[in-house]
Short mmCIF file of C-alpha atoms in Angstrom, two decimals:
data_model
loop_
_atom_site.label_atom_id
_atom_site.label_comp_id
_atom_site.label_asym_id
_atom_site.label_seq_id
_atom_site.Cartn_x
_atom_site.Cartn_y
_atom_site.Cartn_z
CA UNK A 295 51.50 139.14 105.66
CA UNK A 296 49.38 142.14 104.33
CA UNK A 297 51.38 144.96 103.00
CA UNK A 298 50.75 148.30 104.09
CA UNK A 299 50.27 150.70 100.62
CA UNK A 300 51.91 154.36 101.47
CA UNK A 301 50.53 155.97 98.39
CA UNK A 302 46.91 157.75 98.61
CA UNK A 303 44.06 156.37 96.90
CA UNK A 304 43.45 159.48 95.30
CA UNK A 305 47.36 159.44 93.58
CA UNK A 306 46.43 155.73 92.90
CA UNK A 307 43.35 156.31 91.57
CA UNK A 308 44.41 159.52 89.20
CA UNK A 309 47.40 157.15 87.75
CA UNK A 310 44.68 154.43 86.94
CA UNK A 311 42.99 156.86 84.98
CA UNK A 312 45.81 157.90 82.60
CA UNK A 313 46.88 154.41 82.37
CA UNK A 314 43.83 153.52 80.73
CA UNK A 315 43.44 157.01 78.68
CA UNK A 316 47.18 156.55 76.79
CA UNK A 317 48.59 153.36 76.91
CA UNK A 318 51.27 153.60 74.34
CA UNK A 319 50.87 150.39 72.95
CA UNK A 320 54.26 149.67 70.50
CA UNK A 321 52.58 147.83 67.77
CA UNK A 322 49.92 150.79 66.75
CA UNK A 323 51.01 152.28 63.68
CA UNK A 324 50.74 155.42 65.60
CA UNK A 325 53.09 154.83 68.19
CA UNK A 326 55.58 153.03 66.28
CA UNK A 327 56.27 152.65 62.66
CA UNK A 328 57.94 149.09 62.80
CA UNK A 329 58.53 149.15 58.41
CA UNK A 330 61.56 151.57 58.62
CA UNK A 331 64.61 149.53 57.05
CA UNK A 332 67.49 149.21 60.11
CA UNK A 333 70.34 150.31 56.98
CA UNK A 334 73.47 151.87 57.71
CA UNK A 335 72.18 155.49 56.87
CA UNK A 336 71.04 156.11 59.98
CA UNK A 337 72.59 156.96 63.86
CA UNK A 338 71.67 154.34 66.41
CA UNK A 339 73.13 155.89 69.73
CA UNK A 340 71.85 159.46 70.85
CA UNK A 341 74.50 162.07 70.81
CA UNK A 342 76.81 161.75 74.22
CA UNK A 343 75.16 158.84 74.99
CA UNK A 344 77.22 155.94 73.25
CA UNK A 345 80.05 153.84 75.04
CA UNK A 346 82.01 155.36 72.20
CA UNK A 347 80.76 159.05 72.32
CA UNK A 348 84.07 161.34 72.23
CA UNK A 349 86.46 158.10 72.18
CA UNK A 350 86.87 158.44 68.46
CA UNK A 351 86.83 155.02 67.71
CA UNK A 352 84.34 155.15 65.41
CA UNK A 353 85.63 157.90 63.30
CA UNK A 354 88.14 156.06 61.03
CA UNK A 355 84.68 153.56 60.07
CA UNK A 356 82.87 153.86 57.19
CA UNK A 357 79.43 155.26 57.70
CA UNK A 358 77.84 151.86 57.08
CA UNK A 359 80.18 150.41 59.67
CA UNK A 360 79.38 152.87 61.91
CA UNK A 361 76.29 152.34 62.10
CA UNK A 362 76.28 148.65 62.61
CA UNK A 363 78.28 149.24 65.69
CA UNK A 364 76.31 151.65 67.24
CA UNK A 365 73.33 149.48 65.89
CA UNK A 366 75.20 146.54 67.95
CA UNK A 367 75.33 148.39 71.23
CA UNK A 368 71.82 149.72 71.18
CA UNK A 369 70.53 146.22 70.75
CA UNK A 370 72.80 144.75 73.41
CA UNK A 371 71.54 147.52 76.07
CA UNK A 372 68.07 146.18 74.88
CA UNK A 373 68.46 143.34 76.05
CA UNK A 374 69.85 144.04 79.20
CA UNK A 375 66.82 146.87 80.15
CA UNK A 376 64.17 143.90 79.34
CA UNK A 377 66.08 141.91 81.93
CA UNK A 378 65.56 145.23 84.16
CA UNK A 379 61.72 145.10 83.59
CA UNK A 380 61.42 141.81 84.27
CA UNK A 381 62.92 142.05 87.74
CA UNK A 382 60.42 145.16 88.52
CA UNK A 383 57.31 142.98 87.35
CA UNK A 384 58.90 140.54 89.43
CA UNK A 385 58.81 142.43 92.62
CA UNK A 386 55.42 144.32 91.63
CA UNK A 387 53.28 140.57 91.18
CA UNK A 388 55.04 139.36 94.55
CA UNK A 389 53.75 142.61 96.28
CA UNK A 390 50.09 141.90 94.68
CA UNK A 391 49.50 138.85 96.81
CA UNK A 392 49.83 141.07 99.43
CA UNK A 393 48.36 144.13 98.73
CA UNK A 394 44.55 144.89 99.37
CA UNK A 395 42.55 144.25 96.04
CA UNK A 396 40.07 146.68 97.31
CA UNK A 397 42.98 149.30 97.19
CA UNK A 398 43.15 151.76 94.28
CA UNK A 399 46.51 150.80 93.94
CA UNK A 400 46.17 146.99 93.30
CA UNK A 401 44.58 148.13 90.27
CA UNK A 402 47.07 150.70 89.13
CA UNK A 403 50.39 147.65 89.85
CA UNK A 404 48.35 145.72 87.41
CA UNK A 405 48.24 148.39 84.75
CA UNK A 406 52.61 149.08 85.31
CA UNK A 407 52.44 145.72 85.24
CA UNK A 408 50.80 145.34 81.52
CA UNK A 409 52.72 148.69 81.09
CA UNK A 410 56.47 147.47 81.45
CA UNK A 411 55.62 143.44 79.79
CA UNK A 412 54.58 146.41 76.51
CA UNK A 413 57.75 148.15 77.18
CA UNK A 414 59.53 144.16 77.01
CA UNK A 415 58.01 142.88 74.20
CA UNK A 416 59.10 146.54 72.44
CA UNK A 417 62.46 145.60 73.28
CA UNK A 418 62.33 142.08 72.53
CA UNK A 419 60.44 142.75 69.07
CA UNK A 420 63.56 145.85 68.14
CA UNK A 421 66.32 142.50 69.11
CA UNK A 422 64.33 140.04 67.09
CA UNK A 423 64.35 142.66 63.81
CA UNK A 424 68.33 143.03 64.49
CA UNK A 425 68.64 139.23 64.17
CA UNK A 426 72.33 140.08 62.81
CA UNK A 427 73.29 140.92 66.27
CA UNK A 428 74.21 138.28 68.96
CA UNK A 429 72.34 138.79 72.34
CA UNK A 430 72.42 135.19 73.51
CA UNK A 431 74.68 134.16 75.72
CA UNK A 432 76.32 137.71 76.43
CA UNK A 433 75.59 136.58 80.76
CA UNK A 434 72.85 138.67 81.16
CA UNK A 435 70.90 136.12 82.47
CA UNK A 436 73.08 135.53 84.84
CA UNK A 437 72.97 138.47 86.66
CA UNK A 438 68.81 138.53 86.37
CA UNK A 439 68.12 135.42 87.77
CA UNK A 440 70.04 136.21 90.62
CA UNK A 441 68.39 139.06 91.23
CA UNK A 442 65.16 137.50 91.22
CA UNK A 443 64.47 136.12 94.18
CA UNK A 444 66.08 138.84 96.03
CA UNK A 445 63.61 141.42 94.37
CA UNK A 446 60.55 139.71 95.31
CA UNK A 447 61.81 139.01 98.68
CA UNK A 448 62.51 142.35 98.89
CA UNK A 449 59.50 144.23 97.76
CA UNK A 450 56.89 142.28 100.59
CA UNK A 451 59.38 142.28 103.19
CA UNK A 452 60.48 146.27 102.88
CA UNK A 453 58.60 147.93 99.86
CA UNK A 454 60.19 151.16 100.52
CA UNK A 455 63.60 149.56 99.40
CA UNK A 456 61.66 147.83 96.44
CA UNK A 457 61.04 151.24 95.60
CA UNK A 458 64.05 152.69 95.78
CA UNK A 459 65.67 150.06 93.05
CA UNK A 460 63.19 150.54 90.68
CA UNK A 461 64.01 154.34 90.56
CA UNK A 462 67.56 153.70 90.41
CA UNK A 463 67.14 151.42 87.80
CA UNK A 464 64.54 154.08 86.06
CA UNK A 465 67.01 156.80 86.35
CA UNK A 466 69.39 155.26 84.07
CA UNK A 467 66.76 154.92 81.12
CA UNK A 468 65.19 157.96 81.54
CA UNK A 469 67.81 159.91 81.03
CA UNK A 470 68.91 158.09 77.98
CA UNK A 471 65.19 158.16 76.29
CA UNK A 472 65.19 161.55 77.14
CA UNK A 473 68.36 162.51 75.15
CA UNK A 474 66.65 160.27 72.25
CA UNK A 475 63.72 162.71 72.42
CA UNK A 476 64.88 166.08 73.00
CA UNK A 477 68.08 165.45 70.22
CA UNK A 478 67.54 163.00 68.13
CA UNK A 479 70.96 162.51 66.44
CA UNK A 480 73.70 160.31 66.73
CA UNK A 481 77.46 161.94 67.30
CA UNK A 482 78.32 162.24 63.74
CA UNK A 483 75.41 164.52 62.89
CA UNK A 484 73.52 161.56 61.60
CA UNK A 485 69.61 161.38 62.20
CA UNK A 486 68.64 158.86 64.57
CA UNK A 487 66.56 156.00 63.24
CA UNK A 488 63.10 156.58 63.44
CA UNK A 489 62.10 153.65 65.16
CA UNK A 490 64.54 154.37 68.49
CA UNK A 491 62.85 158.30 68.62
CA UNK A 492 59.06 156.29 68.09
CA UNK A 493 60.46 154.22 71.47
CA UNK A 494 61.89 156.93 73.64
CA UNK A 495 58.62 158.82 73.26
CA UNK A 496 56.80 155.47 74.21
CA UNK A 497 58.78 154.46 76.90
CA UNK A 498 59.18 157.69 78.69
CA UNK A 499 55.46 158.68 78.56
CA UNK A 500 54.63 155.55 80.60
CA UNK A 501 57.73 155.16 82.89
CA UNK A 502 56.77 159.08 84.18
CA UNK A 503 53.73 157.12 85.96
CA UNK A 504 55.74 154.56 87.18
CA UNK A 505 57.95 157.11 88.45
CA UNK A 506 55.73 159.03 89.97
CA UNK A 507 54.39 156.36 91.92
CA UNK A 508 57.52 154.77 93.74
CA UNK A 509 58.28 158.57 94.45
CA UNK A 510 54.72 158.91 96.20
CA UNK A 511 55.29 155.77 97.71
CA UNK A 512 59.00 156.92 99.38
CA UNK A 513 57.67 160.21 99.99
CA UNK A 514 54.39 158.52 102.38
CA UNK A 515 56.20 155.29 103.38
CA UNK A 516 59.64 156.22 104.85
CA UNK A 517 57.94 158.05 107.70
CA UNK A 518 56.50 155.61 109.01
CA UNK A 519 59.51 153.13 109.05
CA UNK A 520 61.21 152.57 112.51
CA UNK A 521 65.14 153.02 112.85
CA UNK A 522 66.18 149.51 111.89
CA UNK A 523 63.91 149.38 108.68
CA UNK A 524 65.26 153.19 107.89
CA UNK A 525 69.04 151.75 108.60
CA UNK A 526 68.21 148.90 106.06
CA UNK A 527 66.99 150.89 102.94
CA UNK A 528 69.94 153.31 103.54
CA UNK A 529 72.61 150.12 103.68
CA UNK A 530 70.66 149.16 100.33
CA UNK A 531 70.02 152.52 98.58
CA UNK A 532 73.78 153.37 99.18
CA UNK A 533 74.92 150.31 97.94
CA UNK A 534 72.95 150.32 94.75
CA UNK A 535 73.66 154.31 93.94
CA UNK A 536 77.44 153.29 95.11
CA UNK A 537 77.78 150.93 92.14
CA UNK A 538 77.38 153.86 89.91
CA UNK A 539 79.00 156.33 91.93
CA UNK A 540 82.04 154.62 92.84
CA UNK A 541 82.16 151.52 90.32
CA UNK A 542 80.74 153.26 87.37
CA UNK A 543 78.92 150.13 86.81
CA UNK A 544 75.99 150.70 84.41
CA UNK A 545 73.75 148.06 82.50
CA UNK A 546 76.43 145.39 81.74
CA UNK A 547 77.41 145.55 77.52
CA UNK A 548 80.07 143.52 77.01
CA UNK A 549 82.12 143.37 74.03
CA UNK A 550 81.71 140.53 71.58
CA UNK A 551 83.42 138.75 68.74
CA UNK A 552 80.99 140.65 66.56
CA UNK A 553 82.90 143.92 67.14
CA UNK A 554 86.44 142.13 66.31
CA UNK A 555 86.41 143.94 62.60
CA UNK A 556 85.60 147.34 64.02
CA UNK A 557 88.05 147.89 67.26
CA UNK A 558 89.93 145.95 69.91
CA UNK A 559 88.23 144.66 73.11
CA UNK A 560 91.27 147.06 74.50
CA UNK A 561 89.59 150.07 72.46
CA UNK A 562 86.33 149.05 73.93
CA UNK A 563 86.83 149.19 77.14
CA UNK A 564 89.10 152.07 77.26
CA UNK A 565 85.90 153.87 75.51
CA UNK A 566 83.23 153.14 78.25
CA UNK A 567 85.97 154.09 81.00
CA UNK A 568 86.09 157.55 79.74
CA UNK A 569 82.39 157.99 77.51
CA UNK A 570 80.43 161.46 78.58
CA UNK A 571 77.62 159.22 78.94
CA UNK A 572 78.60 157.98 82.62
CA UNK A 573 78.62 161.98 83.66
CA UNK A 574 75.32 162.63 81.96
CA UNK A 575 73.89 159.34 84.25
CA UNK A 576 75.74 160.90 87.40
CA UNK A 577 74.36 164.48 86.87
CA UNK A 578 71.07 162.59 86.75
CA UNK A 579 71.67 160.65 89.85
CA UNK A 580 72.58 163.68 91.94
CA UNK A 581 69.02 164.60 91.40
CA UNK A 582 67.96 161.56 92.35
CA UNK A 583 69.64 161.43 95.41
CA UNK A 584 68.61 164.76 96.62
CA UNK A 585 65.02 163.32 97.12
CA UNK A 586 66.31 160.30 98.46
CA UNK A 587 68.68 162.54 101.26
CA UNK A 588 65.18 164.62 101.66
CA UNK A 589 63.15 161.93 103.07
CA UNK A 590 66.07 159.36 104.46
CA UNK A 591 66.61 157.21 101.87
CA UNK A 592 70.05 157.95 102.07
CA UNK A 593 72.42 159.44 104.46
CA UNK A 594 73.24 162.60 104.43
CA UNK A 595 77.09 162.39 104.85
CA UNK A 596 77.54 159.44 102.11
CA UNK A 597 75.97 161.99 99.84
CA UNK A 598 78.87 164.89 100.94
CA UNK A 599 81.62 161.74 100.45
CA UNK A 600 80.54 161.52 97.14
CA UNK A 601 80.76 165.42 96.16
CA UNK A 602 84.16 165.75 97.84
CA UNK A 603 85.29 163.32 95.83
CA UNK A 604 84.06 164.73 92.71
CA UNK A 605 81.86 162.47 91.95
CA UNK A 606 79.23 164.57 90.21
CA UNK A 607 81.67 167.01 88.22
#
């Protein structure tokens, strides 16, 4: 069945153009200087933004040590965000075979497209120089495959909802490059390596297109939904925001053997229950959710439930 695009040509078409005037390709020597040695002089996590930010856990470690932990979980949550792409190209190639190749923005899909595998094989290439750190058979997979077929399903049946994932799931990056960008050092005072700063500023320069276009597309398309299809995204949006609201469930990083001769799986997990990371996301997400209550994406009382129960503070 042909899907319906809600974003203007002209939006499509401007997007188009700055996709093809800065691509931030990761393996220019511009964008990216690759050569920096991953040592243990550096910070790998951007202030406030570790699993172990204000736990001090990492205190009583040797700088070198440190660093290989925080090295450990940048890698892991690596891993997991390619996962994250994948499931958005996913979706975006199932919408193509339905989508009007005449349309400006059949063109600009394929472009986010080449855009996010970039942003994957960045990802991939900063796990394959940590080749010290397990990421196999953490369960990530898991969760990604069965997402799959959901996604695609998802984004030619009810794009508007497609939508809506992908800037939940863009939301939690965002923020996070952003903080790599704006501070770049760790929570000991440490630089951040260079490499991680090179890929915030990559990553963040193209995902503010991709952005920008779901946004467009909730802003045109959830008009001209009818009750039952408004009713659905709202079940779904809710749901999805509701895992981080209520759950705190962020990109699964799961402790490992690896992390045995720095701190306890008990000291792990007691960290990421009580990191200032999860209130930087949620301060984020209240954003977020104000454009979603503005044009029905959510409801307007599950968004009050949430602040009277402190949620956001």
């Amino acid at each position: 069945m042909p899907v319906e695009v809600a974003v203007p040509r002209q939006v499509a078409e401007r997007l188009n153009v700055a996709s093809v005037q800065r691509r931030w390709y990761p393996f220019e020597a511009d964008v990216i200087d690759w050569s920096v040695p991953l040592d243990g002089s550096w910070a790998y996590v951007a202030a406030g933004h570790s699993i172990f930010s204000a736990s001090g856990v990492l205190d009583r470690l040797a700088p070198e040590d440190r660093s290989f932990v925080e090295r450990w979980e940048v890698t892991q949550t690596m891993r997991n965000v390619a996962h994250g792409e994948h499931l958005l190209n996913q979706g975006i190639l199932a919408l193509l075979w339905h989508v009007d190749p005449y349309d400006p923005s059949f063109r600009y899909l394929l472009h986010e497209v080449a855009e996010e595998c970039q942003h994957m094989a960045m990802f991939n290439h900063w796990v394959r120089l940590n080749a010290d750190i397990a990421t196999r058979d953490m369960g990530e997979e898991q969760w990604a495959k069965t997402m799959a077929a959901f996604t695609m399903d998802l984004a030619v049946r009810l794009p508007e909802a497609f939508w809506v994932n992908v800037l939940l799931f863009e939301f939690v990056g965002d923020e996070a490059n952003q903080a790599t960008r704006s501070n770049p050092v760790g929570d000991d005072g440490r630089p951040l390596h260079p490499i991680l700063v090179q890929m915030g500023v990559a990553h963040t320069s193209e995902e503010a297109r991709h952005i920008a276009y779901a946004r467009r597309w909730l802003e045109e398309g959830m008009a001209r939904l009818g009750d039952d299809e408004v009713a659905e995204v709202q079940r779904l949006a809710e749901l999805g925001a509701g895992m981080v609201v209520e759950r705190r469930q962020f990109l699964p990083v799961r402790y490992s053997r690896q992390l045995a001769p720095y701190l306890s799986k008990e000291e792990f997990e007691a960290a990421r229950q009580a990191t200032p990371a999860s209130k930087a996301l949620l301060r984020q997400l209240r954003k977020l959710l104000a454009f979603f209550e503005e044009h029905r994406v959510v409801r307007a009382e599950t968004v009050r439930r949430w602040e009277d129960a402190g949620a956001f503070e």
